Coordinates of C-alpha atoms in Angstrom, one line a residue:
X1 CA -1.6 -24.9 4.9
X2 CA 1.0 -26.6 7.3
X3 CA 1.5 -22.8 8.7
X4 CA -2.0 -23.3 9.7
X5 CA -2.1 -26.4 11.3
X6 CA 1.3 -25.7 13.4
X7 CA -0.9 -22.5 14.4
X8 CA -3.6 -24.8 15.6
X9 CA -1.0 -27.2 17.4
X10 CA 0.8 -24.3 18.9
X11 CA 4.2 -25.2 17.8
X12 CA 7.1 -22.2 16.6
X13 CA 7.1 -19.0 17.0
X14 CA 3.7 -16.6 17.6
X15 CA 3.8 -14.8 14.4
X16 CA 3.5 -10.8 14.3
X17 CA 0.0 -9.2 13.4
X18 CA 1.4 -7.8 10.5
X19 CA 2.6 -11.7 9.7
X20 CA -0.9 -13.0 10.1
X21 CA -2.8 -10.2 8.0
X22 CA -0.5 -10.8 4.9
X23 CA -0.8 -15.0 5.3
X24 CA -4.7 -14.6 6.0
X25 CA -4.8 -12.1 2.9
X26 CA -2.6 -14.2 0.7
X27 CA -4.9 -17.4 1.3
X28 CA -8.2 -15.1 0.9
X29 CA -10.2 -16.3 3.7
X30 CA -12.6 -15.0 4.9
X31 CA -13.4 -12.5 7.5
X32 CA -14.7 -15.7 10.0
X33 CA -11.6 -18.1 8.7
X34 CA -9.2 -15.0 9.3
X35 CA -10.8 -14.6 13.1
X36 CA -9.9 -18.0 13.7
X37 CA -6.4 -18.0 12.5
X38 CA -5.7 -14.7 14.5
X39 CA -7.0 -17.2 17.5
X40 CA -5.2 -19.9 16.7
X41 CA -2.4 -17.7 16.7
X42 CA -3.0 -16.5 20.3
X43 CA -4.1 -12.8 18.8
X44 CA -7.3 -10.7 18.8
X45 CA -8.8 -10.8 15.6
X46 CA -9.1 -6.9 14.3
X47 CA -11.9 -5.3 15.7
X48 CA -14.3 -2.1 15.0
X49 CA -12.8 1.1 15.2
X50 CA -9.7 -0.3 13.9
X51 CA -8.4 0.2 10.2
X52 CA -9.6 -3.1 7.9
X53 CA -6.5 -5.1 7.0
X54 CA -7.6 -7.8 5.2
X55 CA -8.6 -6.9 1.5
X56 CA -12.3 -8.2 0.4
X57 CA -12.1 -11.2 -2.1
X58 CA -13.6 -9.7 -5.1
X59 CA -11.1 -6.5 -5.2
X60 CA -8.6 -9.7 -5.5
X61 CA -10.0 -11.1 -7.9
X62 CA -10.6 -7.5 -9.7
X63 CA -6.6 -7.4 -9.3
X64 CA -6.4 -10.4 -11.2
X65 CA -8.3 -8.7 -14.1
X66 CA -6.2 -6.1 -13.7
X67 CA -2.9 -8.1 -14.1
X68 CA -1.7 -5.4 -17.3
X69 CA -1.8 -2.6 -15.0
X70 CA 0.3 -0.9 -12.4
X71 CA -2.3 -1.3 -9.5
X72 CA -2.2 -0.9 -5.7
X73 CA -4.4 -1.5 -2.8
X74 CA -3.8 0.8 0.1
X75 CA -5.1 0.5 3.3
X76 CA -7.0 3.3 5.1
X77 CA -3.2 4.9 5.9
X78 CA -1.9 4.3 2.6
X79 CA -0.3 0.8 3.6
X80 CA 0.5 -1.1 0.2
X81 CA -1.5 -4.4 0.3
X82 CA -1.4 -5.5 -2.6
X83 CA -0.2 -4.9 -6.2
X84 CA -0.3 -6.3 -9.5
X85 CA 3.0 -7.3 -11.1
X86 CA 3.3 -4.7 -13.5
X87 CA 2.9 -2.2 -10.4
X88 CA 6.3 -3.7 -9.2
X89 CA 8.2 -3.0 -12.2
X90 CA 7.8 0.6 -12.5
X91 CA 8.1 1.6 -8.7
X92 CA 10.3 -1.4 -7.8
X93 CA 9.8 -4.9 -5.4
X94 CA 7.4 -4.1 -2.5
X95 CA 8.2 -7.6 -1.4
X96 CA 11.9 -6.4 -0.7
X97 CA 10.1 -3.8 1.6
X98 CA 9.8 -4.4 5.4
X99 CA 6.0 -4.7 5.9
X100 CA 6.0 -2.2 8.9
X101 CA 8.0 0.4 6.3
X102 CA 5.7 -0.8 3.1
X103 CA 3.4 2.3 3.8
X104 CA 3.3 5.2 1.3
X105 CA 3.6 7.8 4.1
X106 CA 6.6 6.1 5.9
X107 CA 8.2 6.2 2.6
X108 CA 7.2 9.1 1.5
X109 CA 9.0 11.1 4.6
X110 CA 11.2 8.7 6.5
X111 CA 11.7 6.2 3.4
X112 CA 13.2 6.5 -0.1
X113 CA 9.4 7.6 -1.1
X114 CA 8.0 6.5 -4.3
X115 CA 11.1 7.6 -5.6
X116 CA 10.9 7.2 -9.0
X117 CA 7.9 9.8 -8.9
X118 CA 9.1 12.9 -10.5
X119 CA 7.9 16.1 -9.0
X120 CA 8.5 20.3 -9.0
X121 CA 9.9 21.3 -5.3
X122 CA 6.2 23.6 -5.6
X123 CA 4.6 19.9 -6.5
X124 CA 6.3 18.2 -3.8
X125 CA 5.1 20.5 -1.2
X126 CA 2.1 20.4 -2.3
X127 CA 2.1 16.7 -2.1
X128 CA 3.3 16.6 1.2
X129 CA 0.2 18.6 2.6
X130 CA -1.8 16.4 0.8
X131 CA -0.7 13.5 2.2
X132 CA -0.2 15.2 5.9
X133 CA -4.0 16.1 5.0
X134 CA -4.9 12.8 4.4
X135 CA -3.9 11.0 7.5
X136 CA -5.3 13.8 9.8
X137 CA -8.8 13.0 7.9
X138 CA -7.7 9.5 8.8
X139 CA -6.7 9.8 12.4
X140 CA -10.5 11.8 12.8
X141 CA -11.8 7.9 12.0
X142 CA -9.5 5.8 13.3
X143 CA -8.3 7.5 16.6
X144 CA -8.0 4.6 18.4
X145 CA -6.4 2.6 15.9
X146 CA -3.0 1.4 17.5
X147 CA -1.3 1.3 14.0
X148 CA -1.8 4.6 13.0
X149 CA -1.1 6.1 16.2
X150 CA 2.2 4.3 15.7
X151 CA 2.8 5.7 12.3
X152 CA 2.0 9.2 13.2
X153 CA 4.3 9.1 16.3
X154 CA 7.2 7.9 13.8
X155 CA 6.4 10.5 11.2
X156 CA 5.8 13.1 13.3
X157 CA 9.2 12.8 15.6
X158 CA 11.0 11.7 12.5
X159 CA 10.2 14.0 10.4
X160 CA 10.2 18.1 10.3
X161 CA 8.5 18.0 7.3
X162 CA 5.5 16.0 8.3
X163 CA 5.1 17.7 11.6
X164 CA 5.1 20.8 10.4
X165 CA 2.6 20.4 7.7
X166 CA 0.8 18.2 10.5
X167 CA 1.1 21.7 13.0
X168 CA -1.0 22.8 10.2
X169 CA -4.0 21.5 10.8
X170 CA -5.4 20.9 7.2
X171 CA -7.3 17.2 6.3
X172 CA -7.1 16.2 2.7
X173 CA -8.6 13.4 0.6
X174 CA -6.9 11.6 -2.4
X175 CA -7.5 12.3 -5.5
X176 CA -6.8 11.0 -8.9
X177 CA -4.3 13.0 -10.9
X178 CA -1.1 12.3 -13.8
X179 CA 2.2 11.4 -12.6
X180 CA 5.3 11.4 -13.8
X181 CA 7.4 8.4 -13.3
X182 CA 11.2 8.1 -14.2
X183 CA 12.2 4.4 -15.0
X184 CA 15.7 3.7 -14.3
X185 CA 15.8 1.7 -17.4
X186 CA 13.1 3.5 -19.6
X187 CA 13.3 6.5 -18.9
X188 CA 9.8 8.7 -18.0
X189 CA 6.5 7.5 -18.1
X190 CA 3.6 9.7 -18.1
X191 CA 0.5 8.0 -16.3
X192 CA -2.8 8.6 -15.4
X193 CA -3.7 7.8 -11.6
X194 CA -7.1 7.0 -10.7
X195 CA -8.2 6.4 -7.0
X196 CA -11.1 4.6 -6.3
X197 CA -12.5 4.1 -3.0
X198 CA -14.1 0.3 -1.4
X199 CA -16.3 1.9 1.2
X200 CA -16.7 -1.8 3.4
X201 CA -13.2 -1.7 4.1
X202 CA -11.9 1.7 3.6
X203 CA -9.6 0.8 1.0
X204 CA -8.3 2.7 -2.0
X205 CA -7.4 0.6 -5.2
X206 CA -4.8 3.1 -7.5
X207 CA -5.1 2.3 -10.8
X208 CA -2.1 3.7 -13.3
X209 CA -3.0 4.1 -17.1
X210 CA -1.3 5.3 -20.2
X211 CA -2.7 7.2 -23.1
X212 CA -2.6 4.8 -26.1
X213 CA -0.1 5.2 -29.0
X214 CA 2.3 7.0 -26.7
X215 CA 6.1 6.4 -26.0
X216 CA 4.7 5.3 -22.6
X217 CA 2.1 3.3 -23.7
X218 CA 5.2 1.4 -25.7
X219 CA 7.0 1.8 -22.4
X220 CA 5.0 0.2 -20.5
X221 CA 4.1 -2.9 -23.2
X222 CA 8.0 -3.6 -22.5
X223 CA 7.7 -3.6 -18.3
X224 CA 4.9 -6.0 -18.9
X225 CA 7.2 -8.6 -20.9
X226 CA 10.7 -7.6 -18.7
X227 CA 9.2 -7.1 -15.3
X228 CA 11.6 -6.7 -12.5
X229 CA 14.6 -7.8 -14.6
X230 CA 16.8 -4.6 -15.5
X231 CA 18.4 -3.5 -18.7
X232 CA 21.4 -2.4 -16.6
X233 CA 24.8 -4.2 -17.0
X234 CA 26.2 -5.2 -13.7
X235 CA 28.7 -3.4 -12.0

């Protein structure tokens, strides 16, 4: 809490809006205690019309009931959240991501993607539109939200994949399906994926689940006792 009060007495640096929403996230304030720090800060609080941010207290506290499974929170344009540890150690540390690239898109076409995600080039394709989809359905809500128009200015100049499927002009929606996920250490791991939607803020909280009895239900016992540490000998 001494961030806070150095807020409040104006010393260092003004921290970034992307600072602020993970600090007021991480300390699960609420929506008037997160206004005020965004004050205090010398920034607008986030306003309506603009994609919610700040993830509701009881999806954290569902996340903490959901500690033994890969789950993510993604934001209206598929920025990651928040994630449960077991989430890390089958795609990898989000932490170690910048904030402004830790967004499924930006990974997904300018990034190194979910890249442990193992897909068909006809799947992949098919995945693209669907994402391209989504955001345009996004962008039909949000279209003054200065984030997003940010994001689809970097996608779509950065990428000729995106713009083209963008060019399009298909919307999508998520929805939940199996994936295949290769594990540098343990190999691949079949998982359900299961989307479902918290209308307030226009989140999505992905859920990832293994049929019992399988070699990735054993799989995925070991990532909950090894983590993020790797089987691999160093080079």
């Amino acid at each position: 809490m001494d961030y806070i009060v150095r807020l409040e007495q104006g010393r260092g640096p003004k921290p970034s809006e992307q600072v602020l929403g993970a600090l007021t996230r991480a300390l699960r304030l609420t929506d008037i205690d997160r206004d005020l720090v965004y004050r205090l800060a010398g920034s607008e609080p986030p306003q309506a019309g603009r994609i919610p941010m700040m993830i509701r207290p009881s999806v954290l506290r569902l996340l903490d009931r959901l500690a033994d499974l890969p789950v993510l929170v993604l934001s209206a344009k598929s920025d990651v959240l928040a994630w449960t540890p077991l989430a890390a150690a089958l795609f990898g540390d989000f932490s170690a991501i910048p904030v402004t690239q830790r967004n499924i898109m930006w990974q997904r076409f300018l990034g190194a993607g979910m890249g442990r995600v193992v897909m068909t080039p006809e799947e992949a394709d098919s995945n693209a539109a669907a994402c391209v989809g989504c955001l345009r359905a996004v962008k039909a809500t949000y279209p003054d939200d200065p984030g997003l128009t940010r994001l689809l200015t970097e996608l779509r100049t950065g990428s000729s994949e995106f713009e083209a499927h963008w060019q399009a002009g298909r919307s999508s929606v998520m929805h939940s399906l199996t994936k295949t996920i290769a594990h540098p250490d343990l190999g691949a791991l079949t998982l359900d994926c299961d989307a479902m939607h918290v209308p307030d803020t226009d989140q999505t909280v992905i859920i990832y689940s293994v049929t019992p009895h399988t070699p990735s239900a054993t799989a995925t016992d070991l990532l909950r006792v090894t983590g993020l540490e790797s089987f691999s000998a160093p080079e």
